[in-house]
Structure formats: C-alpha cells, structure tokens
Short mmCIF file of C-alpha atoms in Angstrom, two decimals:
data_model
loop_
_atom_site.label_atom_id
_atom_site.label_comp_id
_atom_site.label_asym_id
_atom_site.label_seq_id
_atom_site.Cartn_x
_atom_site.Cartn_y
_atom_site.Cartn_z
CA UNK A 1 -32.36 -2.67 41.92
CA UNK A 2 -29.24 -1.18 43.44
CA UNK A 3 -30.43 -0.53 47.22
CA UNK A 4 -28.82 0.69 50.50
CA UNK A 5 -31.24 0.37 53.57
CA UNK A 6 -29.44 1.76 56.92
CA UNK A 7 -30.99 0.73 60.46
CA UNK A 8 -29.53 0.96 63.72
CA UNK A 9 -30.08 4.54 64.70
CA UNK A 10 -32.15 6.11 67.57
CA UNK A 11 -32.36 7.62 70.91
CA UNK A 12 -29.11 7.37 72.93
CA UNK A 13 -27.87 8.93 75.99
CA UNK A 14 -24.90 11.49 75.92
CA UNK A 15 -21.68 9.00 76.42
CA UNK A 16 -24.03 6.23 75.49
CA UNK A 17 -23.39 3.45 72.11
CA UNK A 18 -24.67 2.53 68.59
CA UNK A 19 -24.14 0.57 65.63
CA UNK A 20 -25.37 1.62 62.99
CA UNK A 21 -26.04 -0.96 59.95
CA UNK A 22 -26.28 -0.92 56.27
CA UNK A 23 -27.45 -3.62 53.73
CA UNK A 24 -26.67 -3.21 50.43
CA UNK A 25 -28.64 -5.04 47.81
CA UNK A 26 -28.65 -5.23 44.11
CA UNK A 27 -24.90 -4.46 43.21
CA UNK A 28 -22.02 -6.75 44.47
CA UNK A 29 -20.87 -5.04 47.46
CA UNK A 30 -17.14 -6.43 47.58
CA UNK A 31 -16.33 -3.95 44.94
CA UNK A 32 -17.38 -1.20 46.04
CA UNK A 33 -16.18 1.54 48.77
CA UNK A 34 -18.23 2.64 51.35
CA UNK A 35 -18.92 5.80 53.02
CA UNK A 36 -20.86 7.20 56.06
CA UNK A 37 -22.19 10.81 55.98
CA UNK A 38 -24.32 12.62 57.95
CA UNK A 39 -26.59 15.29 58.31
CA UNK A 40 -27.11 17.36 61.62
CA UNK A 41 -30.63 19.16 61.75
CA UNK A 42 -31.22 22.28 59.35
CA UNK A 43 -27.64 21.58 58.51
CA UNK A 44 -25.69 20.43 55.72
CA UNK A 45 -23.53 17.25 54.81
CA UNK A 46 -20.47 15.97 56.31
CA UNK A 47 -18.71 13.09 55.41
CA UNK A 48 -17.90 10.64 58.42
CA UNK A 49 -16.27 7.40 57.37
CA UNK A 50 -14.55 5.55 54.70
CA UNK A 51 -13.53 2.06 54.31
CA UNK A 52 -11.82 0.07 50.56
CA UNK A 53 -13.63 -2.74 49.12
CA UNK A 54 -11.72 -5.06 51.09
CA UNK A 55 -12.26 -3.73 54.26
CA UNK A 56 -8.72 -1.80 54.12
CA UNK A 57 -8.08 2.13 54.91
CA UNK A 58 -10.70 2.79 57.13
CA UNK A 59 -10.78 6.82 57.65
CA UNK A 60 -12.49 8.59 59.80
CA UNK A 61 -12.89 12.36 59.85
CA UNK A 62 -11.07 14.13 63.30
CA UNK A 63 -13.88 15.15 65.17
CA UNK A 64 -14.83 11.42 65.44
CA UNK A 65 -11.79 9.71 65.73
CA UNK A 66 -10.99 7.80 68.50
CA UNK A 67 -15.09 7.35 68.78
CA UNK A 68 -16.24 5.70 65.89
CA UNK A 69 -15.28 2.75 63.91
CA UNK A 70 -15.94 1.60 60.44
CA UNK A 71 -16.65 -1.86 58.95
CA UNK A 72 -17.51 -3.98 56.72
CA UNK A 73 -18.92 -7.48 56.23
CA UNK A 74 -18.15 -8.53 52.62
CA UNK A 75 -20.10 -12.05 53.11
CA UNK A 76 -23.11 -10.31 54.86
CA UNK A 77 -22.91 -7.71 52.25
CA UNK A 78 -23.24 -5.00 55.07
CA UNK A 79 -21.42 -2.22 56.18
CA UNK A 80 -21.35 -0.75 59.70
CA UNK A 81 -20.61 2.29 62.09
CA UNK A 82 -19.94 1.70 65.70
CA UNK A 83 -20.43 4.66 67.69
CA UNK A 84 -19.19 5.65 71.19
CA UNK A 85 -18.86 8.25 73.43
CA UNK A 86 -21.51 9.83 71.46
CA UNK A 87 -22.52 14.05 72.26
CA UNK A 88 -24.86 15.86 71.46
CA UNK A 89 -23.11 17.16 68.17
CA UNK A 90 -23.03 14.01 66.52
CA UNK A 91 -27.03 13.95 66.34
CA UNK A 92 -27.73 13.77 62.48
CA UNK A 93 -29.38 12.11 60.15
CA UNK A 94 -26.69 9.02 59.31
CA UNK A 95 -26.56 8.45 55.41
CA UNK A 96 -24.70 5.21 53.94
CA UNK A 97 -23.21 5.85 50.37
CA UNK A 98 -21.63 3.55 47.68
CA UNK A 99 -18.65 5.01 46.14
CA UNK A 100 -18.45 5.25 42.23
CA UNK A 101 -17.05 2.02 41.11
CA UNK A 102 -13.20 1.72 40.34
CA UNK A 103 -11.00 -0.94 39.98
CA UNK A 104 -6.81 -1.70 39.29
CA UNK A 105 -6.29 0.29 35.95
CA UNK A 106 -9.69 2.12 36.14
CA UNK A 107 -9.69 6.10 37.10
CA UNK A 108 -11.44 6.34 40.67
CA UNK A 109 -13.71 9.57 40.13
CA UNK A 110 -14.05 10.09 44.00
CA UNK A 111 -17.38 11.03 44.40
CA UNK A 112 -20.72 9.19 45.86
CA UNK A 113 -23.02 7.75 43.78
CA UNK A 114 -25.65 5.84 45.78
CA UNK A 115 -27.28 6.96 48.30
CA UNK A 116 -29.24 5.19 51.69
CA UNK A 117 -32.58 7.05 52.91
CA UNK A 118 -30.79 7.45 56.20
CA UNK A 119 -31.21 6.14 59.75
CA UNK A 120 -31.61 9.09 62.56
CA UNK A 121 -29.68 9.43 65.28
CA UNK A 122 -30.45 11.44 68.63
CA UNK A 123 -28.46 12.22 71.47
CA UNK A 124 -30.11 13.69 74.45
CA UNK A 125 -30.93 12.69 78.26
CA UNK B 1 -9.29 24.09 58.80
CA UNK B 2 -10.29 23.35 55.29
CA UNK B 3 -13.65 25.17 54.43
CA UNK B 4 -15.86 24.74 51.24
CA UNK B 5 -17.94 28.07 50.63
CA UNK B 6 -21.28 27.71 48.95
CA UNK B 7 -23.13 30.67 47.94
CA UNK B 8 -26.33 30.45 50.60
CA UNK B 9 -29.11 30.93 48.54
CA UNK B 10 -30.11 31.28 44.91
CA UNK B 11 -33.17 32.06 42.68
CA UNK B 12 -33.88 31.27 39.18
CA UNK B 13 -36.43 31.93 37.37
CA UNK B 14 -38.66 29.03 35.42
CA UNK B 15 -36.78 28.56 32.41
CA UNK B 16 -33.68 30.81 33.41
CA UNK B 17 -30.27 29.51 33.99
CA UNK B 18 -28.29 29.85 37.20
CA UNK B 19 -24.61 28.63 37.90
CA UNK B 20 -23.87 27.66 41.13
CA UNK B 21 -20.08 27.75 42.69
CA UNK B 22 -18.36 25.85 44.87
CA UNK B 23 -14.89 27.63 46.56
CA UNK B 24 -12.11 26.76 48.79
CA UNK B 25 -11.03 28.65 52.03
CA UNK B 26 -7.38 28.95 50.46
CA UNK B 27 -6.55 27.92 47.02
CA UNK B 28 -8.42 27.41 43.94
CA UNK B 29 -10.79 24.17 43.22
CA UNK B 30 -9.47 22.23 39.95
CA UNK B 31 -10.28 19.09 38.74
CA UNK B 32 -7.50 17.67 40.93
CA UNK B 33 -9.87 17.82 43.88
CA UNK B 34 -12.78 15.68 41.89
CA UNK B 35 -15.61 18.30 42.40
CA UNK B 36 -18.73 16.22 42.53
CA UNK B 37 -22.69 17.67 42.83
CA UNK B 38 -25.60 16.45 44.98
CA UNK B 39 -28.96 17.76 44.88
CA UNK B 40 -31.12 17.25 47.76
CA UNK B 41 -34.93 18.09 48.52
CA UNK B 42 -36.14 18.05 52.12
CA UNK B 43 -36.71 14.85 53.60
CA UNK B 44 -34.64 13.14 51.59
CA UNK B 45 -31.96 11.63 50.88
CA UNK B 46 -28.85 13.37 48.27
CA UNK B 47 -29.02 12.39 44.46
CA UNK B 48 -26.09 12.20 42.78
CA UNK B 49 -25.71 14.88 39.91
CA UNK B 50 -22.42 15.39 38.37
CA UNK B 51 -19.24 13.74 39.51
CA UNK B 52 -15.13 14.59 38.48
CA UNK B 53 -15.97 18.18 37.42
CA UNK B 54 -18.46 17.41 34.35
CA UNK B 55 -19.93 13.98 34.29
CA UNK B 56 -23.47 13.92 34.71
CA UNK B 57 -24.55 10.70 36.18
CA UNK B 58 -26.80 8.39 35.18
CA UNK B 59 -30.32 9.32 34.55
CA UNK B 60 -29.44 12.99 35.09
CA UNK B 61 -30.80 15.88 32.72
CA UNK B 62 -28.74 17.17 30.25
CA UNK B 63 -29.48 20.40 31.52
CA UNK B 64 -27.74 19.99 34.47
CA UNK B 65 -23.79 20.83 34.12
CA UNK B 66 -20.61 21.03 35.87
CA UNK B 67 -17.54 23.13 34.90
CA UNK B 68 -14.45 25.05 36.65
CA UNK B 69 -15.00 28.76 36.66
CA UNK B 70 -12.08 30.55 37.32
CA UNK B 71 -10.94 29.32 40.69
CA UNK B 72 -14.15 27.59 41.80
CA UNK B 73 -16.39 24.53 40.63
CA UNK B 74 -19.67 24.98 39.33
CA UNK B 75 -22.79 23.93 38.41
CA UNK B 76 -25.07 25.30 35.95
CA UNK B 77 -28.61 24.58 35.08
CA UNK B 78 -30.11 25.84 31.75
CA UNK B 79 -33.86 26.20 31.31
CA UNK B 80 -34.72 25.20 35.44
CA UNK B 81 -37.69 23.82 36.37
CA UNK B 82 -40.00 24.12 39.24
CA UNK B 83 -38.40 20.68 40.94
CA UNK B 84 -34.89 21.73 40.44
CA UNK B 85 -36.05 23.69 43.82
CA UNK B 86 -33.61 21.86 46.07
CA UNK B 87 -30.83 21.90 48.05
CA UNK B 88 -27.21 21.76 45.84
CA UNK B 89 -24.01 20.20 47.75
CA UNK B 90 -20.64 20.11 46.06
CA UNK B 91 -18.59 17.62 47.34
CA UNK B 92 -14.47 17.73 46.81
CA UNK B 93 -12.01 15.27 47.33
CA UNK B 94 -9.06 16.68 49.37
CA UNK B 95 -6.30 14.11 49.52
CA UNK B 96 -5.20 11.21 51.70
CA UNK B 97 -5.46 13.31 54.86
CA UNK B 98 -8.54 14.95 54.73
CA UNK B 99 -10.08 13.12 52.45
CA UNK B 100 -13.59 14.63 51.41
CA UNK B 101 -15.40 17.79 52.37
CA UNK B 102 -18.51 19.07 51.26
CA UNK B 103 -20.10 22.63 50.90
CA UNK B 104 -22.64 24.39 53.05
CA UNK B 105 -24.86 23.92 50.71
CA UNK B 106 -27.03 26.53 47.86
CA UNK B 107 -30.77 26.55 48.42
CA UNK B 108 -32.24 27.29 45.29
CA UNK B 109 -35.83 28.45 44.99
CA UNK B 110 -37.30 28.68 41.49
CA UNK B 111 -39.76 31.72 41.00
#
C-alpha cells in the first residue's frame, strides 16, 4: 500500500525550530517528487516546498524562504522540512504529498497525487 | 501577487449537477497551467480528483469531471451524492517561479 506518514510537528515557541519528517512506504520513493503543503486553521491549502527525485530544485514558496529548508533522504526513503524562525502564521496543519509520477520522455502532469494525514504544527508562547 | 478565486460556497441538490470554477487574478486558466482538483472533508486529509484539466484519477467516480470553461477551470459533478459534501481545491501550476498555487477553496453542501 502506497503510504505517507508525517511526524515531527508540535508545540513550538515563536522564533523557536522543527523538523518535520515524512516516510514514505509502498512506492519507490527515488522517483518520485515531493511536496510540503499546509493548512492554517479554518483555512485553505498552500503549497510550501518542493524538491526533484534526486534531491535537486528545492523551491520554496516566498513567505518561507530564507526559513525553511527542504530534503530528502533517498536511502531512508524520507523526506523532510526544517523549520526556523517559525511565527505564528506558519501554524497549520503540515501535509506531505507525492507528486504524479514522471520520468525523461514522460509528460509531468503537475499535480499531487498522494496525500500524508498531516502532522500539526503550533506556534504560540 | 498571483491569486486563485474559488467561488466560496455551493449547493447541489441530491442527484443535481453543479460545476465548480477555478479563476485567476489576471489572465485566463488553460491547460498550460495543469489545473488539478482535490476534494477534502473535515479532518482530513485532500484526495486527489482530477489532475491536467480532465483526468480523473484513480479510483475516482466517473461522475466527477474537469473541463476549461471559458477562461476558468472547472469541475463538474453529475448526479451528487450526499458524501460529495466536501471541501473542493483546485490546484494550478504557475511556472518555474511561482510554481503552484491553490484556490480558496468551494464548500459544497448537498441538500
């Protein structure tokens, strides 16, 4: 069964750290790019981070930039988020996604199509 | 500031159809930007529904479709059903630089 399973999240202090972790399970994860998107409270999604299948073009969107980092361990079939300097705006639920699968001389389609149940994040002193 | 407009709300009826759209702040949404759907109960985490304007992915209902209406993306469901109440997300891909954006999100209540 393809599976993502994200841990890592909690209560953290305004300026304060975390890495967030996600093992994926069931698919093999060297092929695949990976995505971080979140979720603030009553709101709606916003995608965070993206990083190839080979660990190349990480992206992150502006309003983290600077703050968070993206990786990937292609042995430990895991993918990662380091947060820092975190405020009170980046409390959300944080979602790890598999990107549809494409390859040299296959169309990439763009789009998300597996899903983590999310690890929570909370900023507040 | 790119911005993806959603309309807030819906309703449908059990068994009507409803089409749901997806627009950009400036310019029109064409399959160029990859429009992909997400559906999304509380509590929960998205589901993937149809991805590069009209592919409905895997395990997805037949009655579930995605299209470009005039300037916008959309996504229409034909005959809905009382778990189809969700939350609907478009999701476009906008490029090297800003890479992907999604919608506010539709909620759709079926009544």
């Amino acid at each position: 069964e393809v599976q993502l399973v994200e841990s890592g999240g909690g209560l953290v202090q305004p300026g304060g750290s975390l890495r967030l972790s996600c093992a994926a399970s069931g698919f093999t994860f060297s092929n695949y790019a990976m995505h971080w998107v979140r979720q603030a409270p009553g709101k709606g999604l916003e995608h965070v981070s993206s990083i190839a299948s080979d660990g190349g073009s990480p992206y992150s969107v502006n309003s983290v930039k600077g703050r968070f980092t993206i990786s990937r361990d292609n042995y430990k079939n895991t993918l990662y988020l380091q947060m820092g300097s975190l405020r009170a705006e980046d409390m959300a639920v944080y979602y790890c996604a598999r990107e549809g699968y494409y390859a040299w001389g296959s169309p990439r389609y763009y789009y998300m199509d597996v899903w983590g149940k999310g690890t929570t994040v909370t900023v507040s002193s | 500031q790119t911005v993806v407009t959603q309309e807030p709300s819906f309703s449908v009826s059990p068994g009507g159809t409803v089409t749901l759209t997806c627009a950009l702040s400036s310019g029109s949404v064409s399959t160029s930007y990859y429009p992909s759907w997400y559906q999304q109960t509380p509590g929960q985490a998205p589901r993937t529904l149809i991805y590069s304007t009209n592919i409905r992915s895997s395990g997805v209902p037949d009655r579930f479709s995605g299209s470009i209406l005039g300037n916008k993306a959309a996504l229409t469901i034909t005959g809905a059903q009382a778990d189809d109440e969700s939350d609907y997300y478009c999701g476009l891909y906008m490029g090297s630089g800003i890479h992907w954006v999604f919608g506010g999100g539709t909620k759709l209540t079926v009544l």
